[in-house]
XYZ file of C-alpha atoms in Angstrom:
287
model
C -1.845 5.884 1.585
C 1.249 5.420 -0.665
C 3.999 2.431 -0.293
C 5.870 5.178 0.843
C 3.801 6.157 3.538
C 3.368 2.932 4.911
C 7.329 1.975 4.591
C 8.201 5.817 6.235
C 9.158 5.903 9.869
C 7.190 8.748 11.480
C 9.336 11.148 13.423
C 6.989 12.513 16.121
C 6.739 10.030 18.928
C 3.728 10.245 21.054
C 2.569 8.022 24.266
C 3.908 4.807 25.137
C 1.329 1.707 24.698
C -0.398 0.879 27.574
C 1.443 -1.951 29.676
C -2.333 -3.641 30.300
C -2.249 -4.230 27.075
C 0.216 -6.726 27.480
C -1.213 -8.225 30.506
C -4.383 -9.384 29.125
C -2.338 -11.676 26.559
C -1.007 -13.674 29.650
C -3.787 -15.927 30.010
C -3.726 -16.960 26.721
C 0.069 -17.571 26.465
C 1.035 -20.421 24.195
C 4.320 -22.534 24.453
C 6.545 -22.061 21.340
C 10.353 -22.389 20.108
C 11.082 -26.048 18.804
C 8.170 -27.277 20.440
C 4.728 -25.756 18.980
C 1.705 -25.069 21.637
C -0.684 -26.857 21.880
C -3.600 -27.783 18.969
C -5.496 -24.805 18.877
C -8.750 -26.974 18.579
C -8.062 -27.367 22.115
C -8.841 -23.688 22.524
C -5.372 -22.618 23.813
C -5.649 -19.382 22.390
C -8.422 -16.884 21.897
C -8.942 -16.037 17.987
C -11.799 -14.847 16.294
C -13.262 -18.040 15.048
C -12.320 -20.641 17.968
C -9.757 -23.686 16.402
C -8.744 -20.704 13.618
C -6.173 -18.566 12.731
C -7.558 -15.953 10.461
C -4.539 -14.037 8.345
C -4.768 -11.507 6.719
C -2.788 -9.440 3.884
C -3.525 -7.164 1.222
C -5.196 -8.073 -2.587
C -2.819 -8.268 -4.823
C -0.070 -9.702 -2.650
C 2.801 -9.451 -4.518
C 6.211 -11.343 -5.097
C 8.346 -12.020 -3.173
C 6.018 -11.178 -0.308
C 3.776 -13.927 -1.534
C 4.000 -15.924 -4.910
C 1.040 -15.574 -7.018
C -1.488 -13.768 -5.142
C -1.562 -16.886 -2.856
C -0.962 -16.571 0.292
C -2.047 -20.228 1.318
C 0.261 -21.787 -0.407
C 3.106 -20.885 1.840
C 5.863 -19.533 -0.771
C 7.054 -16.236 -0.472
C 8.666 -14.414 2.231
C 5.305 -13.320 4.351
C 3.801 -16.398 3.461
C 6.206 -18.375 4.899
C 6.584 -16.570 8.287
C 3.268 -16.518 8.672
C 2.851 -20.312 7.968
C 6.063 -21.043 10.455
C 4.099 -18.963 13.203
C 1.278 -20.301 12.566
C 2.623 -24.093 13.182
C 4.690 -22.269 16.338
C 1.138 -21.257 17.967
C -0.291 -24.692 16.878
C -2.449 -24.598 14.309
C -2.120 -26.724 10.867
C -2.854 -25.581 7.819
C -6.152 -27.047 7.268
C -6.812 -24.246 10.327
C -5.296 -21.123 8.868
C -7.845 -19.264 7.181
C -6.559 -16.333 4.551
C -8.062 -12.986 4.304
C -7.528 -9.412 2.626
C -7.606 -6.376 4.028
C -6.431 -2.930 3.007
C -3.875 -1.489 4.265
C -5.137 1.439 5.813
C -7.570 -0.551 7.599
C -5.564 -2.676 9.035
C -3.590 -0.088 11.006
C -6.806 1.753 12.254
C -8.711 1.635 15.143
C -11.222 -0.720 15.728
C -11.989 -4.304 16.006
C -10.994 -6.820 13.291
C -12.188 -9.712 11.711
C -8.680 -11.435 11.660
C -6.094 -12.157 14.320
C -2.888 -10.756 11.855
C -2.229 -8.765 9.689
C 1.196 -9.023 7.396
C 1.873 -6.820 4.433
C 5.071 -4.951 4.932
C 3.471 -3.121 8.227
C 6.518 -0.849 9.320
C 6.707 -0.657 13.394
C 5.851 3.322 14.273
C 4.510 4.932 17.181
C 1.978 6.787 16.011
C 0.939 3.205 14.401
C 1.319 1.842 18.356
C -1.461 3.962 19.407
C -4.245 1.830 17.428
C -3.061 -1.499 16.757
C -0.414 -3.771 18.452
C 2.564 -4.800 16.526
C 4.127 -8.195 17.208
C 8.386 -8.638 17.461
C 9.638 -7.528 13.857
C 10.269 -10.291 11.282
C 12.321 -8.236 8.958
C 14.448 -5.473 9.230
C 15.087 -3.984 5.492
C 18.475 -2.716 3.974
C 19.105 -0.404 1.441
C 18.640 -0.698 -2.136
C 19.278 0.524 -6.001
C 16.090 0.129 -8.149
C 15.550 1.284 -11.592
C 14.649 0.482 -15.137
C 15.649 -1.677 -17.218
C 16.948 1.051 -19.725
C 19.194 2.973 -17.341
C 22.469 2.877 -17.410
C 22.255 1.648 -13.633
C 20.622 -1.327 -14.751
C 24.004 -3.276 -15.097
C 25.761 -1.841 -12.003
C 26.940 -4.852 -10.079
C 29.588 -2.650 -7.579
C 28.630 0.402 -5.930
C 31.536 1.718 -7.800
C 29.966 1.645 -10.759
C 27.003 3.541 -9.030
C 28.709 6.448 -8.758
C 29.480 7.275 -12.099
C 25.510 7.806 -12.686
C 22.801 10.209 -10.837
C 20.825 8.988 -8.491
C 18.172 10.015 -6.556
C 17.083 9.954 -2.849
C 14.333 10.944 -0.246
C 15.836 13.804 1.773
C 16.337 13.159 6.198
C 15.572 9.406 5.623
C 17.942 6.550 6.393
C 18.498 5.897 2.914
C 19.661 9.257 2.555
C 22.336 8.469 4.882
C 23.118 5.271 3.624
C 23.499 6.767 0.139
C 25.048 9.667 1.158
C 27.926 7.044 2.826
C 27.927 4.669 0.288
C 27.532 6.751 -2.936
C 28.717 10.106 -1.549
C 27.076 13.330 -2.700
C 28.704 14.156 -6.409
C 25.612 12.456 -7.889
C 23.542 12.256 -5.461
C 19.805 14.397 -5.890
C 18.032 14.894 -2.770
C 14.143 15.312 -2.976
C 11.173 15.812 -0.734
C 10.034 12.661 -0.930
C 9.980 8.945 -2.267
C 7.199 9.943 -4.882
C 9.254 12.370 -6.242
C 12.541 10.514 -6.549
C 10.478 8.105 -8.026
C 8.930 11.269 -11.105
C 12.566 11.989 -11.740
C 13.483 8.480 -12.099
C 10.506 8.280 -14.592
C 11.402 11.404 -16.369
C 15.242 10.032 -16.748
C 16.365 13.409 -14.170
C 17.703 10.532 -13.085
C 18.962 6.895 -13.329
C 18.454 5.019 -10.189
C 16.807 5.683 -6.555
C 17.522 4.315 -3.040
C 14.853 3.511 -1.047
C 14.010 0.146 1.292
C 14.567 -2.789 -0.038
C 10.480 -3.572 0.258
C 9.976 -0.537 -1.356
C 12.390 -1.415 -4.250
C 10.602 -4.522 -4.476
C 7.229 -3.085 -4.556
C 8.101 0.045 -7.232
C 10.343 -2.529 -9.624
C 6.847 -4.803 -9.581
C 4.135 -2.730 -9.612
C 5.089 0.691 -10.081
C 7.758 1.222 -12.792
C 7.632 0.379 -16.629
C 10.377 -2.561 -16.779
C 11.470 -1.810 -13.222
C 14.338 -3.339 -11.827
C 16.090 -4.138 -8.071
C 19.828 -3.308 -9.042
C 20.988 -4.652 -5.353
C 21.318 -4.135 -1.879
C 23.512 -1.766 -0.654
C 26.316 -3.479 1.790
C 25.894 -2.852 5.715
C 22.806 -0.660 5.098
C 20.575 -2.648 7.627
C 21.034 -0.207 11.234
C 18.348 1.510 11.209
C 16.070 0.569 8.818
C 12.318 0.054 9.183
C 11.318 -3.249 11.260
C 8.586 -5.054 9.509
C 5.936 -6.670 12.115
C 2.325 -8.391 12.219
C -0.324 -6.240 12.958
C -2.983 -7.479 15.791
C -5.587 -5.764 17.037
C -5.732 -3.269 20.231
C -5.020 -5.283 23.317
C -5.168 -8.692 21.208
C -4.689 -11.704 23.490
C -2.338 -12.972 20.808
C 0.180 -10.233 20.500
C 2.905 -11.738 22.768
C 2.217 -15.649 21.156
C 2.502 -14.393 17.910
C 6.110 -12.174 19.358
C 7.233 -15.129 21.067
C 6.929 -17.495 18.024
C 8.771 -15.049 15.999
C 11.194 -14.847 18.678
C 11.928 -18.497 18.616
C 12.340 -18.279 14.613
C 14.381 -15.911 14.851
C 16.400 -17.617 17.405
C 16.502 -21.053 15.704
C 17.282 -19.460 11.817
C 14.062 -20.108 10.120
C 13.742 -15.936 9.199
C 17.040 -15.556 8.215
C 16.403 -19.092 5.622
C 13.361 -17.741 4.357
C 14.845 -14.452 3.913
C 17.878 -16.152 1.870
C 15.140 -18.224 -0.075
C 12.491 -15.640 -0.327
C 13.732 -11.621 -0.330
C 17.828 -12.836 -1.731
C 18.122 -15.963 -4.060
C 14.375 -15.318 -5.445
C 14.541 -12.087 -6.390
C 18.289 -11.270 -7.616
C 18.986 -8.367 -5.129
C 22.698 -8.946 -4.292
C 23.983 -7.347 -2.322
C 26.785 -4.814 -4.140
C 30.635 -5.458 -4.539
């Protein structure tokens, strides 16, 4: 599966989620918000190795979801959340234990050998039907990535953005955040992200909109020299919610919403996003 695929919002809904799955996480519910449950060597909460927390995200984990392949450590955005929930649900770090996983199999069916799963997971329905998603984390914006010999590479207004051609993924939101934002002079539509991203290669054209994680991800590991330009103002309604990934009917799913709930509440995600997905990366957002 391609970065696009897992960032892309499916369109077809299907069945609702089960409600039992939610009612077999109420025995293990665990208090959280400003004060964290209780020491999960007290067994408060059912994980796969009892007094745990077993992680997991993809190999490589890249900046700025996690700093140098490292997800103990704490820095980087995903790092970060995940260390803050795991000290909401109790457990120190001397009892968070880091694994990988692939993508793909994180979101399949089937038990797990971890208790969640965090690498950019975009919350879908069709997803719903296999795995259990906690309360988002992240909600992305819009952004302008390209390389570092475009002439977009020294935009700094969205002004200046329209004076060059850029290129966009036909019926998605950043379509209609570019189309608003840009307007449709120089804007090229394609079929998809992977294409947008062959034109930008081929210089058809000089900058693409896509999520924010997805600019990340295609400026680091994808393009020769690639660069985040910015975020696009006010491009955040409707974008793709980023969420853990537990599995089926996990006993943990509404611990692990509730402590993200209470960081949410209290400002933790929106410091760590500052820190982590702003400041760290130089992705202003556009005059």
């Amino acid at each position: 599966m391609t970065v696009f695929a897992r960032l892309r919002r499916t369109a077809a809904l299907t069945a609702v989620v089960a409600a039992t799955a939610l009612s077999l996480t109420a025995c293990a519910f665990a208090p959280t918000g400003s004060d964290p449950a209780a020491p999960a060597s007290e067994g408060a909460l059912q994980t796969v190795t009892p007094g745990k927390l077993t992680i997991a995200t993809g190999e490589p984990a890249f900046s700025p979801w996690v700093e140098n392949d490292d997800p103990a450590s704490g820095e980087g955005f995903e790092a970060a959340v995940a260390d803050a929930v795991a000290t909401q649900l109790g457990f120190d770090k001397e009892n968070v234990v880091w694994v990988r996983s692939t993508f793909d199999s994180a979101i399949a069916p089937g038990a797990k050998d971890w208790d969640l799963n965090l690498q950019q997971f975009s919350i879908t329905e069709e997803r719903k039907q296999a795995v259990d998603f906690s309360s988002p984390y992240y909600t992305t914006t819009q952004a302008v990535v390209t390389t570092g010999s475009s002439p977009a590479a020294s935009a700094t207004t969205v002004a200046e953005l329209k004076n060059v051609p850029v290129g966009v993924m036909s019926a998605t939101t950043s379509y209609s955040v570019a189309e608003e934002q840009l307007g449709t002079a120089n804007l090229s539509v394609f079929n998809s992200n992977d294409d947008a991203v062959a034109a930008l290669q081929a210089g058809q054209v000089d900058a693409i909109v896509v999520d924010l994680p997805t600019a990340f991800y295609l400026a680091g590991a994808v393009l020769d020299d690639g660069e985040v330009v910015g975020q696009l103002p006010d491009s955040s309604a409707g974008g793709d919610e980023l969420a853990f990934v537990l599995p089926k009917g996990s006993a943990l799913t509404a611990p692990v919403s509730e402590a993200v709930d209470a960081l949410r509440a209290d400002g933790t995600l929106d410091e760590l996003q500052q820190k982590w997905l702003a400041d760290a990366v130089d992705a202003p957002v556009l005059g």
